[in-house]
Coordinates of C-alpha atoms and ligand atoms in Angstrom, one line a residue:
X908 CA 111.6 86.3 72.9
X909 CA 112.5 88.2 76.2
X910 CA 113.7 85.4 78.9
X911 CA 111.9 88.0 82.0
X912 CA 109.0 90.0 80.6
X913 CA 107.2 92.6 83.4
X914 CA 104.3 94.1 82.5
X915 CA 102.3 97.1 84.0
X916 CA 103.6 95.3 88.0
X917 CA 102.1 97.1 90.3
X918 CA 102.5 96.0 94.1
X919 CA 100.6 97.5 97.0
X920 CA 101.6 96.1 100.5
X921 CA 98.4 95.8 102.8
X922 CA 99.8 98.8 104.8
X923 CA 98.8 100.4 101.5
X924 CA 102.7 101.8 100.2
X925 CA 102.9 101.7 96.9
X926 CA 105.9 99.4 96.2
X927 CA 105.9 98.9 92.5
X928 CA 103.8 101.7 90.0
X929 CA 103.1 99.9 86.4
X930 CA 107.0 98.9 86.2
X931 CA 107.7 97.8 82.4
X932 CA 111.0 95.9 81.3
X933 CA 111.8 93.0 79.3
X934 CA 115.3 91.1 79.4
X935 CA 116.8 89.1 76.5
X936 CA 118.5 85.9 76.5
X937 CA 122.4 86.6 77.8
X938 CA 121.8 90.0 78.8
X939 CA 123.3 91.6 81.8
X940 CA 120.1 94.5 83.0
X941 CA 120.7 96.6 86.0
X942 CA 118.4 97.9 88.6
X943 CA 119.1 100.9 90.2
X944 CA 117.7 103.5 92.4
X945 CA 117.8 104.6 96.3
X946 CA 117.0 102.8 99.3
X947 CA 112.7 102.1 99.1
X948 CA 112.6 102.8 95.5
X949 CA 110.9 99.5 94.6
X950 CA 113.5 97.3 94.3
X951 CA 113.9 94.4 95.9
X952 CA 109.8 94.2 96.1
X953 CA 110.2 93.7 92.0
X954 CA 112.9 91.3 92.6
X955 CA 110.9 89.3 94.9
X956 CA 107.7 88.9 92.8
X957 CA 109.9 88.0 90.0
X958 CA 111.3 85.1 92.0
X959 CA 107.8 84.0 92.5
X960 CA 108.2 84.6 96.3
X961 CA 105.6 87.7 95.9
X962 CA 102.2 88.3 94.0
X963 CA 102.3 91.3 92.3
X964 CA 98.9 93.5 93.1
X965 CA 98.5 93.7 89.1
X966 CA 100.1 93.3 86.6
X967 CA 101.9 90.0 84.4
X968 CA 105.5 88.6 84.9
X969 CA 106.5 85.8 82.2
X970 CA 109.8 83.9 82.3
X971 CA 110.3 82.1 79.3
X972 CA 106.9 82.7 78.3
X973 CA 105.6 81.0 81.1
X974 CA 103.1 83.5 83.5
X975 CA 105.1 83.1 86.8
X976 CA 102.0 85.1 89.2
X977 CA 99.9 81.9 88.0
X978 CA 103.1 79.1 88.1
X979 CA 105.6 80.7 90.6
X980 CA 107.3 77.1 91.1
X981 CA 109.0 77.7 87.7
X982 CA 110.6 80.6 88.8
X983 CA 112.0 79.4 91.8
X984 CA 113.2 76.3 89.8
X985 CA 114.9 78.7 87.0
X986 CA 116.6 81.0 88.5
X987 CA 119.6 81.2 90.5
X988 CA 119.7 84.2 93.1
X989 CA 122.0 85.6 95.5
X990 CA 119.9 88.1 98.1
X991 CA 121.0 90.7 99.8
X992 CA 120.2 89.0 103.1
X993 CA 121.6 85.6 103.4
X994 CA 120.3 82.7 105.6
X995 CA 122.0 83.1 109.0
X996 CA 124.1 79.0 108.8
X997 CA 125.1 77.4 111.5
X998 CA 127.2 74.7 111.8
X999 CA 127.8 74.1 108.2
X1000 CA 131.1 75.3 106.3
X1001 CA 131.2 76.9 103.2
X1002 CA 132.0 74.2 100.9
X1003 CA 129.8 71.7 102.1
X1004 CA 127.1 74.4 101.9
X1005 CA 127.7 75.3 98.0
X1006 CA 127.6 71.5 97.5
X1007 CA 124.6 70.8 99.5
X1008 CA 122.9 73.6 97.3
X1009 CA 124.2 71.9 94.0
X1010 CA 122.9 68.7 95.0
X1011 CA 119.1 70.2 96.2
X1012 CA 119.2 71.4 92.7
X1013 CA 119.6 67.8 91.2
X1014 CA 123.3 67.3 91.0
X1015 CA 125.4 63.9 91.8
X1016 CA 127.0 64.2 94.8
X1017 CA 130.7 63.9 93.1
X1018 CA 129.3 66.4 90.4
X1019 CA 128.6 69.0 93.2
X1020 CA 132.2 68.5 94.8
X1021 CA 133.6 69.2 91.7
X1022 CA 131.8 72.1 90.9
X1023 CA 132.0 73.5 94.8
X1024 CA 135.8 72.7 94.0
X1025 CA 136.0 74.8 90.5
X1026 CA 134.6 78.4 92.0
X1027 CA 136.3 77.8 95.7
X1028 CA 139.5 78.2 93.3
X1029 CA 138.0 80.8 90.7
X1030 CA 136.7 83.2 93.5
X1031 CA 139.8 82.5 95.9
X1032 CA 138.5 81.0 98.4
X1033 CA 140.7 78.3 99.4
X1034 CA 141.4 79.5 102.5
X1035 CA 138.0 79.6 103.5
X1036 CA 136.1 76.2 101.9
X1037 CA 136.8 74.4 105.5
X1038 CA 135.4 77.7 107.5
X1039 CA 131.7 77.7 109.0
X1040 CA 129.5 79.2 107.8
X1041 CA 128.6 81.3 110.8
X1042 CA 132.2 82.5 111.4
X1043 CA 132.6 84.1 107.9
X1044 CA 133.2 87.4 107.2
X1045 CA 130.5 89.6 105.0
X1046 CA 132.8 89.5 102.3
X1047 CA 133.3 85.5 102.2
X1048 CA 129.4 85.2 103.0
X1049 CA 129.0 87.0 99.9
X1050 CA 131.1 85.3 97.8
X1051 CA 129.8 82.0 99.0
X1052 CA 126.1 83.1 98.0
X1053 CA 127.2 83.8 94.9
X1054 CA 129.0 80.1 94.1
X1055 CA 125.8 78.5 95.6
X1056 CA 123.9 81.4 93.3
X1057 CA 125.4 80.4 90.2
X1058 CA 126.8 76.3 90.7
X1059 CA 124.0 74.5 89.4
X1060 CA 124.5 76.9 86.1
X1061 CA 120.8 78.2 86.2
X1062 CA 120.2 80.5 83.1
X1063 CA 118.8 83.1 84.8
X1064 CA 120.6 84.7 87.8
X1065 CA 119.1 87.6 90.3
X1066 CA 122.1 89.4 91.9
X1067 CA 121.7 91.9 94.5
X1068 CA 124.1 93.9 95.6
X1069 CA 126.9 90.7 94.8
X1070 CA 129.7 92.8 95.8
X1071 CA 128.5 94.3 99.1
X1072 CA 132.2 94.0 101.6
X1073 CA 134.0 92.0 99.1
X1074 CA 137.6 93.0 99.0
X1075 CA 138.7 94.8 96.0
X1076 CA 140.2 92.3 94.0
X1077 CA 137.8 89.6 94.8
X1078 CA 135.3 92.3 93.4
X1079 CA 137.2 92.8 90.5
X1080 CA 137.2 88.8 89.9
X1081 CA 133.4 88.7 90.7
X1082 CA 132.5 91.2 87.8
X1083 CA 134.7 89.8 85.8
X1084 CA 133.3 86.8 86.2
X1085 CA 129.3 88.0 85.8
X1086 CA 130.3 89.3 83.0
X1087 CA 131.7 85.7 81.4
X1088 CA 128.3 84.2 82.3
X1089 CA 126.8 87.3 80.6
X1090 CA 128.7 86.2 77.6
X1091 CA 128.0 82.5 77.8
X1092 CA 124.5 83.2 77.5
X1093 CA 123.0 83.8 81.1
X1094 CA 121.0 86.0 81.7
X1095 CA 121.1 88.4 84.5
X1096 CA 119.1 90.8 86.5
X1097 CA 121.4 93.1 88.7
X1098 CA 120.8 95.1 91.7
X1099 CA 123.3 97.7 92.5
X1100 CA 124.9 100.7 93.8
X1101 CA 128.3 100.5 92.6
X1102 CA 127.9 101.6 88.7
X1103 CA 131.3 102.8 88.4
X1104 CA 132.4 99.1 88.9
X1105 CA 129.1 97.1 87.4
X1106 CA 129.3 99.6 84.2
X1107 CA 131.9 97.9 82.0
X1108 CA 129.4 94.9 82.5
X1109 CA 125.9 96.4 82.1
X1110 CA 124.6 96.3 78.5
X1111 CA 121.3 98.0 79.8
X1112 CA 119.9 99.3 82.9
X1113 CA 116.7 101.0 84.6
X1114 CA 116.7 103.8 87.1
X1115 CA 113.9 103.0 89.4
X1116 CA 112.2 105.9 91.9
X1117 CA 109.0 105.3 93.9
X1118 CA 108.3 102.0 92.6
X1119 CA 108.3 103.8 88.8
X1120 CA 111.2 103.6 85.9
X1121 CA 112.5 107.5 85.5
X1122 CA 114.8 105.9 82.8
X1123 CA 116.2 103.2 80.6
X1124 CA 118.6 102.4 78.1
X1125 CA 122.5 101.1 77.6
X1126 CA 125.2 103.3 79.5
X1127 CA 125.9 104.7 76.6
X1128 CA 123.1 105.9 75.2
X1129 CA 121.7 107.3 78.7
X1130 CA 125.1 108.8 78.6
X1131 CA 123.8 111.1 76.4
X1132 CA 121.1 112.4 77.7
X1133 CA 123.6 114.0 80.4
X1134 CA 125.7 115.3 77.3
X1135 CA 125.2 119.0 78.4
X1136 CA 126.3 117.9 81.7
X1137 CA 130.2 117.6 83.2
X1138 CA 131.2 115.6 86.1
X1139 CA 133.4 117.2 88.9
X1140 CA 135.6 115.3 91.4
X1141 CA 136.6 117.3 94.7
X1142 CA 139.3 116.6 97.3
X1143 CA 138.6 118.6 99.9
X1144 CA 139.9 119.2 103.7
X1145 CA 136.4 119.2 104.9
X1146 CA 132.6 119.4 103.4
X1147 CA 132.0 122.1 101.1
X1148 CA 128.7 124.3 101.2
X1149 CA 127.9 123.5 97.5
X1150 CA 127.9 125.7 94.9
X1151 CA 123.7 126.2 93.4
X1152 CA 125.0 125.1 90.1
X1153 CA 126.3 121.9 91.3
X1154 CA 124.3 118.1 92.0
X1155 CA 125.8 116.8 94.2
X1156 CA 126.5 112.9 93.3
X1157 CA 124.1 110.5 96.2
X1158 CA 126.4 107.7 95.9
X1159 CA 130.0 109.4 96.2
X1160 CA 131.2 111.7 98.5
X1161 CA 132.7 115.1 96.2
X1162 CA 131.6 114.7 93.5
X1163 CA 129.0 116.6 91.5
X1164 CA 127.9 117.2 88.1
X1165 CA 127.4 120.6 86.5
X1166 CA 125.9 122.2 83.2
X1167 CA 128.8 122.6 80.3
X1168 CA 128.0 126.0 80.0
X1169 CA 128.5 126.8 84.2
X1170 CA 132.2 125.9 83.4
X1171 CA 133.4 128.8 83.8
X1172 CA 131.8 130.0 86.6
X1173 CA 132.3 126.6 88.7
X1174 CA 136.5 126.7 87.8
X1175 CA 136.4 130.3 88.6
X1176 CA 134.5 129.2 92.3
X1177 CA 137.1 126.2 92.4
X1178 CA 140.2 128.1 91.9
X1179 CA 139.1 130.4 94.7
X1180 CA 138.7 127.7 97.0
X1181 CA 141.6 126.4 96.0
X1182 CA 143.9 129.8 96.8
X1183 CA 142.4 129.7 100.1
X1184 CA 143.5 126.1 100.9
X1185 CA 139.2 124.4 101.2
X1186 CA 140.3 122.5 99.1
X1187 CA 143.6 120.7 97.3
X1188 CA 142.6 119.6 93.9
X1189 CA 139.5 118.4 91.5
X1190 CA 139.1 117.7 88.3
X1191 CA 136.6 117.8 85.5
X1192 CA 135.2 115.1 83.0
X1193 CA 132.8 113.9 81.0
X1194 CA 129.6 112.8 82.7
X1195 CA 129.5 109.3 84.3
X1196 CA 126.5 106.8 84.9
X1197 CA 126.6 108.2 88.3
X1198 CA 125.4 111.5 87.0
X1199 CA 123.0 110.1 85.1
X1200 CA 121.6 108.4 88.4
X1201 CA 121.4 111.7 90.8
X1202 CA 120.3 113.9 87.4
X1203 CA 117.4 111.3 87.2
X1204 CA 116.5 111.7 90.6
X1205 CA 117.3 114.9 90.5
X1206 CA 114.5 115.8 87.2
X1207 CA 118.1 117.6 86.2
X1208 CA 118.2 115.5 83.1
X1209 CA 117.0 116.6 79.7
X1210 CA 115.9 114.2 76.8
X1211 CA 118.9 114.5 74.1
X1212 CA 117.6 115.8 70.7
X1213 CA 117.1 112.9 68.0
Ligands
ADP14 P1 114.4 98.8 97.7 O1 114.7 97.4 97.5 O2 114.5 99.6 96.4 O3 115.1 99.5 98.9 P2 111.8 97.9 98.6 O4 111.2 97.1 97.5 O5 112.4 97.1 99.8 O6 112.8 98.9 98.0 O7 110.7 98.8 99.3 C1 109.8 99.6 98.5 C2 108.8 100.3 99.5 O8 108.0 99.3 100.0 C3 109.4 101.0 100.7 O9 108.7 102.1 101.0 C4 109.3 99.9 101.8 O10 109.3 100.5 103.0 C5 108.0 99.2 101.4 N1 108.0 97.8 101.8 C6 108.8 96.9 101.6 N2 108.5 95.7 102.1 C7 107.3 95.9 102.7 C8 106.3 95.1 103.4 N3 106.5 93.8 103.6 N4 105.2 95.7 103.9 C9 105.0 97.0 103.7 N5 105.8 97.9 103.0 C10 107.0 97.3 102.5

């Protein structure tokens, strides 16, 4: 049985947008499912009614079987979920607030401590466990809401955007680690940008647009349906006017993706640029999730064959 079923979710606020369009996905047990799509798309409005903070307009949402628009409690007591805006905390540092959270969620006091203790040292964040709150830094704000996410072990988890101005190698150790809990059998609902990083951890994700799913599936398989299609990387002294053939990538700067059979033509407008200095290098590959995403928004993307 999925753990997170949505079925045919439709949310229209009062000032009559049109949040969330029939939106259909089912999670399983331990899986890691990503939600992508642009700013607006839908998002966070899902996320919210699945946390039981918001009634969907129509539509069901069941966690564990259990109809959560009718019973939202249980899905504020299930799952464990690190939003993209945090609580603004005063006067409280951070290891006292990942214990307090602990122990609202049921846990002895010496329990908690231990616990607060164990990710302080797996997330390095020694140096900051006696630090308010208040004074943090994005980064160590982030990293807090995800040990007060995730210390009371809930086995489901909403992440949004966990590694928003996290330092690179505390955002390597973050993945890393959702990916362990992945494997130990939480499940976990994912909101974010950075698919180059969260895609060695996604097992399957859904490409959201106006409140609708343009497209679903494991990285790999939606990998293919962008098999005719090559990714190019451009370093360049300043912005280039774009070649037609090219779609230009929303989420990173120069690069694009282009049809394998404008190869020839998109080399021979490279090598020009090239000779007259626009631009220093590039270099072409196969296609990445990231061109799956703008050739999604884009319509650019065909169906592979069977
Ligand atoms: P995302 O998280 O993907 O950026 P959201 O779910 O926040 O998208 O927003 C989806 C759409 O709903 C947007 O057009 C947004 O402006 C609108 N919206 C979000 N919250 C409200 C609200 N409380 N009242 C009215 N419209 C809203």
């Amino acid at each position: 049985m999925a753990v997170l079923e949505v079925r045919e979710v439709t949310k229209r606020y009062r000032n009559g947008t049109l949040a969330n369009d029939r939106l259909n996905l089912a999670v399983q047990p331990g899986e890691i499912y990503g939600l992508l799509g642009p700013n607006g798309a839908g998002k966070t409005t899902l996320v919210r009614q699945v946390l039981g903070l918001l009634k969907p307009t129509s539509g069901a949402i069941h966690l564990d079987g259990v109809d959560i628009v009718a019973d939202p409690g249980y899905a504020r007591r299930s799952i464990g979920s690190l939003p993209q805006s945090q609580l603004n905390m005063q006067g409280i540092r951070l290891e006292e607030w990942v214990t307090g959270v602990a122990q609202l969620c049921g846990i002895s006091a010496a329990s908690a401590r231990e616990r607060t203790a164990a990710l302080v040292r797996r997330l390095q964040l020694e140096d900051f466990a006696r630090t308010m709150m208040a004074n943090a830094s994005g980064g160590v704000r982030r990293l807090a809401g995800f040990a007060a996410a995730i210390v009371a072990d809930p086995r489901i988890l909403i992440l949004d955007e966990p590694t928003n101005d996290v330092d690179p190698v505390r955002r390597q150790l973050l993945w890393q680690f959702i990916g362990e809990l992945g494997s130990r059998g939480t499940t976990v609902l994912l909101v974010t940008h950075n698919l180059a990083e969260a895609e060695r951890y996604i097992d399957r994700l859904a490409i959201i647009d106006h409140g609708r799913i343009l497209r679903e599936g494991t990285p790999s398989a939606l990998r293919r349906v962008v098999s005719d299609r090559l990714h190019l990387a451009v370093t360049a002294a300043s912005e280039l006017a774009p070649h037609p053939a090219l779609v230009p990538d929303p989420l990173q700067p120069g690069a694009f993706s282009f049809e394998r059979s404008d190869l020839s033509i998109v080399v021979g407008w490279l090598e020009s640029l090239r000779d007259t200095g626009a631009i220093s290098d590039f270099r072409i590959g196969p296609p990445t999730l990231d061109d799956i995403y703008a050739a999604s928004l884009n319509g650019a993307a065909q169906e592979a064959p069977a």
